[in-house]
PDB file of C-alpha atoms in Angstrom:
ATOM      1  CA  MET A   1      42.426  16.910   5.379  1.00 45.00           C
ATOM      2  CA  LYS A   2      42.666  13.506   7.141  1.00 41.00           C
ATOM      3  CA  LYS A   3      40.339  14.486   9.868  1.00 38.00           C
ATOM      4  CA  SER A   4      37.721  15.757   7.209  1.00 35.00           C
ATOM      5  CA  LEU A   5      37.970  12.505   5.080  1.00 32.00           C
ATOM      6  CA  LEU A   6      37.465  10.411   7.952  1.00 32.00           C
ATOM      7  CA  ILE A   7      34.444  12.486   8.895  1.00 36.00           C
ATOM      8  CA  LEU A   8      33.082  12.261   5.901  1.00 33.00           C
ATOM      9  CA  LEU A   9      33.920   8.353   5.763  1.00 33.00           C
ATOM     10  CA  GLY A  10      31.811   8.045   8.930  1.00 34.00           C
ATOM     11  CA  CYS A  11      29.264   9.684   7.323  1.00 30.00           C
ATOM     12  CA  CYS A  12      28.597   7.385   4.433  1.00 31.00           C
ATOM     13  CA  VAL A  13      28.988   4.606   6.640  1.00 31.00           C
ATOM     14  CA  PHE A  14      26.184   5.644   8.975  1.00 35.00           C
ATOM     15  CA  PHE A  15      24.253   6.687   6.330  1.00 34.00           C
ATOM     16  CA  LEU A  16      24.874   3.268   4.707  1.00 35.00           C
ATOM     17  CA  LEU A  17      23.923   1.377   7.599  1.00 34.00           C
ATOM     18  CA  ALA A  18      20.819   3.530   8.185  1.00 36.00           C
ATOM     19  CA  ALA A  19      19.369   3.043   4.529  1.00 41.00           C
ATOM     20  CA  CYS A  20      20.351  -0.636   4.738  1.00 46.00           C
ATOM     21  CA  SER A  21      18.323  -1.428   8.252  1.00 47.00           C
ATOM     22  CA  GLY A  22      14.843  -0.736   7.139  1.00 51.00           C
ATOM     23  CA  ASP A  23      11.852  -0.530   9.562  1.00 55.00           C
ATOM     24  CA  ALA A  24      11.443  -3.332  12.459  1.00 57.00           C
ATOM     25  CA  PRO A  25       9.583  -5.980  11.679  1.00 63.00           C
ATOM     26  CA  VAL A  26       5.496  -5.536  12.519  1.00 75.00           C
ATOM     27  CA  ASP A  27       4.549  -8.728  15.040  1.00 88.00           C
ATOM     28  CA  LYS A  28       1.481 -10.603  13.833  1.00 90.00           C
ATOM     29  CA  GLU A  29      -0.847  -8.729  16.210  1.00 92.00           C
ATOM     30  CA  THR A  30      -0.199  -5.210  15.123  1.00 93.00           C
ATOM     31  CA  LYS A  31      -0.107  -6.666  11.301  1.00 94.00           C
ATOM     32  CA  LEU A  32      -3.876  -7.671  11.660  1.00 95.00           C
ATOM     33  CA  LEU A  33      -5.242  -4.740  13.652  1.00 95.00           C
ATOM     34  CA  ASN A  34      -3.488  -2.079  10.779  1.00 96.00           C
ATOM     35  CA  THR A  35      -5.381  -4.575   8.177  1.00 96.00           C
ATOM     36  CA  ILE A  36      -8.643  -4.103  10.497  1.00 96.00           C
ATOM     37  CA  ASN A  37      -8.190  -0.334  10.931  1.00 96.00           C
ATOM     38  CA  ASP A  38      -7.565  -0.064   6.866  1.00 96.00           C
ATOM     39  CA  LEU A  39     -10.832  -1.986   6.254  1.00 95.00           C
ATOM     40  CA  GLU A  40     -12.778   0.595   8.264  1.00 94.00           C
ATOM     41  CA  ILE A  41     -11.065   3.597   6.837  1.00 95.00           C
ATOM     42  CA  ALA A  42     -11.584   2.076   3.367  1.00 94.00           C
ATOM     43  CA  ILE A  43     -15.117   1.945   4.206  1.00 93.00           C
ATOM     44  CA  GLU A  44     -15.780   4.907   6.002  1.00 93.00           C
ATOM     45  CA  GLU A  45     -13.685   6.839   3.155  1.00 94.00           C
ATOM     46  CA  LYS A  46     -15.915   4.726   0.287  1.00 93.00           C
ATOM     47  CA  ARG A  47     -12.838   3.153  -1.072  1.00 94.00           C
ATOM     48  CA  LEU A  48     -14.925   0.062  -2.209  1.00 94.00           C
ATOM     49  CA  ASP A  49     -11.578  -0.975  -4.470  1.00 94.00           C
ATOM     50  CA  ASP A  50      -9.224  -0.724  -1.454  1.00 95.00           C
ATOM     51  CA  PHE A  51     -11.883  -2.535   0.648  1.00 95.00           C
ATOM     52  CA  LEU A  52     -12.421  -5.573  -1.976  1.00 95.00           C
ATOM     53  CA  GLU A  53      -8.473  -6.057  -2.144  1.00 95.00           C
ATOM     54  CA  SER A  54      -8.608  -7.430   1.214  1.00 95.00           C
ATOM     55  CA  ILE A  55     -11.455  -9.887   0.274  1.00 95.00           C
ATOM     56  CA  ASP A  56     -10.313 -13.603  -1.575  1.00 95.00           C
ATOM     57  CA  ASP A  57     -11.123 -14.170  -4.438  1.00 93.00           C
ATOM     58  CA  ASP A  58     -12.724 -17.225  -3.251  1.00 91.00           C
ATOM     59  CA  PHE A  59     -14.228 -15.534  -0.239  1.00 91.00           C
ATOM     60  CA  LYS A  60     -17.831 -17.744   0.738  1.00 82.00           C
ATOM     61  CA  SER A  61     -20.077 -16.841   3.303  1.00 81.00           C
ATOM     62  CA  ALA A  62     -20.565 -19.890   5.514  1.00 72.00           C
ATOM     63  CA  GLU A  63     -24.266 -19.077   6.560  1.00 73.00           C
ATOM     64  CA  ARG A  64     -25.350 -16.912   3.193  1.00 77.00           C
ATOM     65  CA  GLY A  65     -23.114 -18.606   0.425  1.00 82.00           C
ATOM     66  CA  TRP A  66     -22.477 -15.347  -0.640  1.00 88.00           C
ATOM     67  CA  ASN A  67     -19.432 -14.927  -2.821  1.00 92.00           C
ATOM     68  CA  LYS A  68     -17.069 -11.826  -3.232  1.00 93.00           C
ATOM     69  CA  LYS A  69     -19.156 -10.529  -6.264  1.00 94.00           C
ATOM     70  CA  ASP A  70     -22.127 -10.732  -3.484  1.00 92.00           C
ATOM     71  CA  ILE A  71     -20.165  -8.964  -1.123  1.00 91.00           C
ATOM     72  CA  GLU A  72     -19.682  -6.197  -3.767  1.00 93.00           C
ATOM     73  CA  ARG A  73     -23.187  -5.420  -4.453  1.00 93.00           C
ATOM     74  CA  LEU A  74     -24.135  -5.636  -0.723  1.00 88.00           C
ATOM     75  CA  MET A  75     -21.475  -2.690  -0.123  1.00 89.00           C
ATOM     76  CA  ARG A  76     -21.740  -0.704  -3.279  1.00 91.00           C
ATOM     77  CA  ILE A  77     -25.710  -0.303  -1.946  1.00 89.00           C
ATOM     78  CA  ARG A  78     -24.770   0.446   1.360  1.00 83.00           C
ATOM     79  CA  LEU A  79     -22.146   3.279   0.415  1.00 85.00           C
ATOM     80  CA  LEU A  80     -24.643   4.645  -2.101  1.00 85.00           C
ATOM     81  CA  ARG A  81     -26.934   5.175   0.431  1.00 83.00           C
ATOM     82  CA  ASN A  82     -25.284   7.153   2.947  1.00 80.00           C
ATOM     83  CA  LYS A  83     -23.459  10.428   2.074  1.00 83.00           C
ATOM     84  CA  SER A  84     -20.972   9.787   5.440  1.00 87.00           C
ATOM     85  CA  ILE A  85     -20.240   6.573   7.144  1.00 88.00           C
ATOM     86  CA  TYR A  86     -18.807   6.461  10.487  1.00 88.00           C
ATOM     87  CA  ILE A  87     -18.076   3.235  12.001  1.00 89.00           C
ATOM     88  CA  HIS A  88     -17.420   2.220  15.558  1.00 86.00           C
ATOM     89  CA  LYS A  89     -15.446  -0.919  15.918  1.00 90.00           C
ATOM     90  CA  ASN A  90     -14.473  -3.236  18.975  1.00 91.00           C
ATOM     91  CA  VAL A  91     -12.181  -6.337  18.514  1.00 94.00           C
ATOM     92  CA  LYS A  92     -13.576  -8.412  20.661  1.00 94.00           C
ATOM     93  CA  ARG A  93     -11.353 -11.618  20.198  1.00 94.00           C
ATOM     94  CA  ALA A  94      -8.630 -13.034  17.733  1.00 94.00           C
ATOM     95  CA  ASP A  95      -7.908 -16.395  18.156  1.00 94.00           C
ATOM     96  CA  TRP A  96      -4.745 -17.741  16.060  1.00 94.00           C
ATOM     97  CA  LEU A  97      -5.695 -21.126  14.149  1.00 91.00           C
ATOM     98  CA  ASP A  98      -2.837 -23.759  13.942  1.00 79.00           C
ATOM     99  CA  GLU A  99      -0.821 -22.040  16.557  1.00 78.00           C
ATOM    100  CA  GLY A 100       0.638 -19.889  13.945  1.00 81.00           C
ATOM    101  CA  GLU A 101       0.216 -16.695  12.125  1.00 79.00           C
ATOM    102  CA  ASP A 102      -1.268 -17.491   8.469  1.00 90.00           C
ATOM    103  CA  GLN A 103      -4.866 -17.615   9.697  1.00 94.00           C
ATOM    104  CA  VAL A 104      -6.781 -15.803  12.462  1.00 96.00           C
ATOM    105  CA  GLU A 105     -10.289 -16.129  13.173  1.00 96.00           C
ATOM    106  CA  VAL A 106     -11.712 -12.643  14.487  1.00 96.00           C
ATOM    107  CA  GLU A 107     -14.803 -11.437  15.898  1.00 96.00           C
ATOM    108  CA  VAL A 108     -15.610  -7.944  15.821  1.00 95.00           C
ATOM    109  CA  VAL A 109     -18.586  -5.737  16.730  1.00 93.00           C
ATOM    110  CA  ALA A 110     -19.240  -2.480  14.450  1.00 92.00           C
ATOM    111  CA  ALA A 111     -21.684   0.296  14.944  1.00 89.00           C
ATOM    112  CA  MET A 112     -22.319   1.891  11.206  1.00 87.00           C
ATOM    113  CA  ALA A 113     -24.085   5.064  10.602  1.00 85.00           C
ATOM    114  CA  GLY A 114     -24.478   8.214   8.717  1.00 83.00           C
ATOM    115  CA  ALA A 115     -23.414  10.535  11.294  1.00 82.00           C
ATOM    116  CA  ASP A 116     -20.348  10.266  13.908  1.00 83.00           C
ATOM    117  CA  ILE A 117     -21.024   7.968  16.828  1.00 77.00           C
ATOM    118  CA  SER A 118     -19.826   7.290  20.475  1.00 77.00           C
ATOM    119  CA  LEU A 119     -20.227   4.743  22.733  1.00 73.00           C
ATOM    120  CA  THR A 120     -22.264   6.874  24.860  1.00 79.00           C
ATOM    121  CA  ASP A 121     -24.784   7.141  21.569  1.00 77.00           C
ATOM    122  CA  LEU A 122     -25.139   3.228  21.412  1.00 75.00           C
ATOM    123  CA  PRO A 123     -27.897   3.024  23.896  1.00 78.00           C
ATOM    124  CA  THR A 124     -30.020   5.021  21.867  1.00 79.00           C
ATOM    125  CA  PHE A 125     -28.333   4.179  18.111  1.00 77.00           C
ATOM    126  CA  ASN A 126     -30.275   4.432  15.180  1.00 74.00           C
ATOM    127  CA  GLY A 127     -28.188   2.662  12.850  1.00 79.00           C
ATOM    128  CA  ASP A 128     -26.372  -0.820  12.111  1.00 85.00           C
ATOM    129  CA  MET A 129     -24.867  -2.554  14.912  1.00 89.00           C
ATOM    130  CA  ILE A 130     -22.834  -6.174  13.538  1.00 91.00           C
ATOM    131  CA  LYS A 131     -21.132  -8.750  15.072  1.00 94.00           C
ATOM    132  CA  PHE A 132     -18.897 -10.415  12.213  1.00 93.00           C
ATOM    133  CA  THR A 133     -16.549 -13.432  13.071  1.00 94.00           C
ATOM    134  CA  VAL A 134     -14.213 -12.944  10.416  1.00 95.00           C
ATOM    135  CA  THR A 135     -11.191 -15.619   8.968  1.00 95.00           C
ATOM    136  CA  PHE A 136      -7.916 -13.938   7.691  1.00 96.00           C
ATOM    137  CA  LYS A 137      -5.598 -15.635   5.987  1.00 95.00           C
ATOM    138  CA  LEU A 138      -1.777 -14.354   5.294  1.00 94.00           C
ATOM    139  CA  ILE A 139      -1.548 -14.534   1.824  1.00 92.00           C
ATOM    140  CA  ASP A 140       1.837 -12.939   0.230  1.00 92.00           C
ATOM    141  CA  GLY A 141       2.238 -11.020   3.599  1.00 91.00           C
ATOM    142  CA  GLU A 142      -1.327  -9.618   3.757  1.00 94.00           C
ATOM    143  CA  TYR A 143      -3.935 -10.387   5.628  1.00 95.00           C
ATOM    144  CA  ILE A 144      -7.192 -11.340   3.885  1.00 95.00           C
ATOM    145  CA  ILE A 145     -10.583 -12.207   4.545  1.00 96.00           C
ATOM    146  CA  THR A 146     -11.275 -15.660   3.565  1.00 94.00           C
ATOM    147  CA  GLN A 147     -14.571 -15.980   5.152  1.00 93.00           C
ATOM    148  CA  THR A 148     -17.179 -14.181   7.345  1.00 91.00           C
ATOM    149  CA  GLU A 149     -20.300 -14.516   9.225  1.00 91.00           C
ATOM    150  CA  TYR A 150     -22.359 -11.669  10.938  1.00 88.00           C
ATOM    151  CA  HIS A 151     -25.401 -11.370  13.043  1.00 90.00           C
ATOM    152  CA  ARG A 152     -27.102  -8.402  14.852  1.00 91.00           C
ATOM    153  CA  ALA A 153     -25.506  -6.738  17.641  1.00 90.00           C
ATOM    154  CA  SER A 154     -26.705  -5.112  20.982  1.00 86.00           C
ATOM    155  CA  PRO A 155     -24.966  -2.200  22.737  1.00 86.00           C
ATOM    156  CA  ALA A 156     -24.195  -5.166  25.468  1.00 85.00           C
ATOM    157  CA  ASP A 157     -22.049  -6.742  22.667  1.00 86.00           C
ATOM    158  CA  PHE A 158     -19.730  -3.693  22.872  1.00 82.00           C
ATOM    159  CA  VAL A 159     -18.618  -4.415  26.370  1.00 79.00           C
ATOM    160  CA  PHE A 160     -15.407  -6.239  26.721  1.00 64.00           C
TER     161      PHE A 160
END
């Protein structure tokens, strides 16, 4: 009886500690890459609302003066135009601003098409290739897009 009580007590303590431990904290680079991957998946799955949640309400495109509503219109047209969307992205760099983890400027090149693509397809690729410079800010524990610039990319931009 005493031995089974000790085993039961030990199991309770183990489960209590396991429940309190939680997940290990994620470093800032992993959190940022997870955010970028989630954005890619949201676009490929045509979940525009999920994508737009990652854009700050005060978003402004530096070069074009577009706001969040303009981005929504552009994305709706893009998503309606293609039955399927496939993205191949390459994160080129991430520069943390002010030596912290609250703000980061990321350069990403992306190829977007209506069919699955690979790096070997890029020289003859017939889709959109874009180079983005995106500023993310940590707001309420999530990286949110606050500013972006983009330009046409070439296959050479996908090489490290």
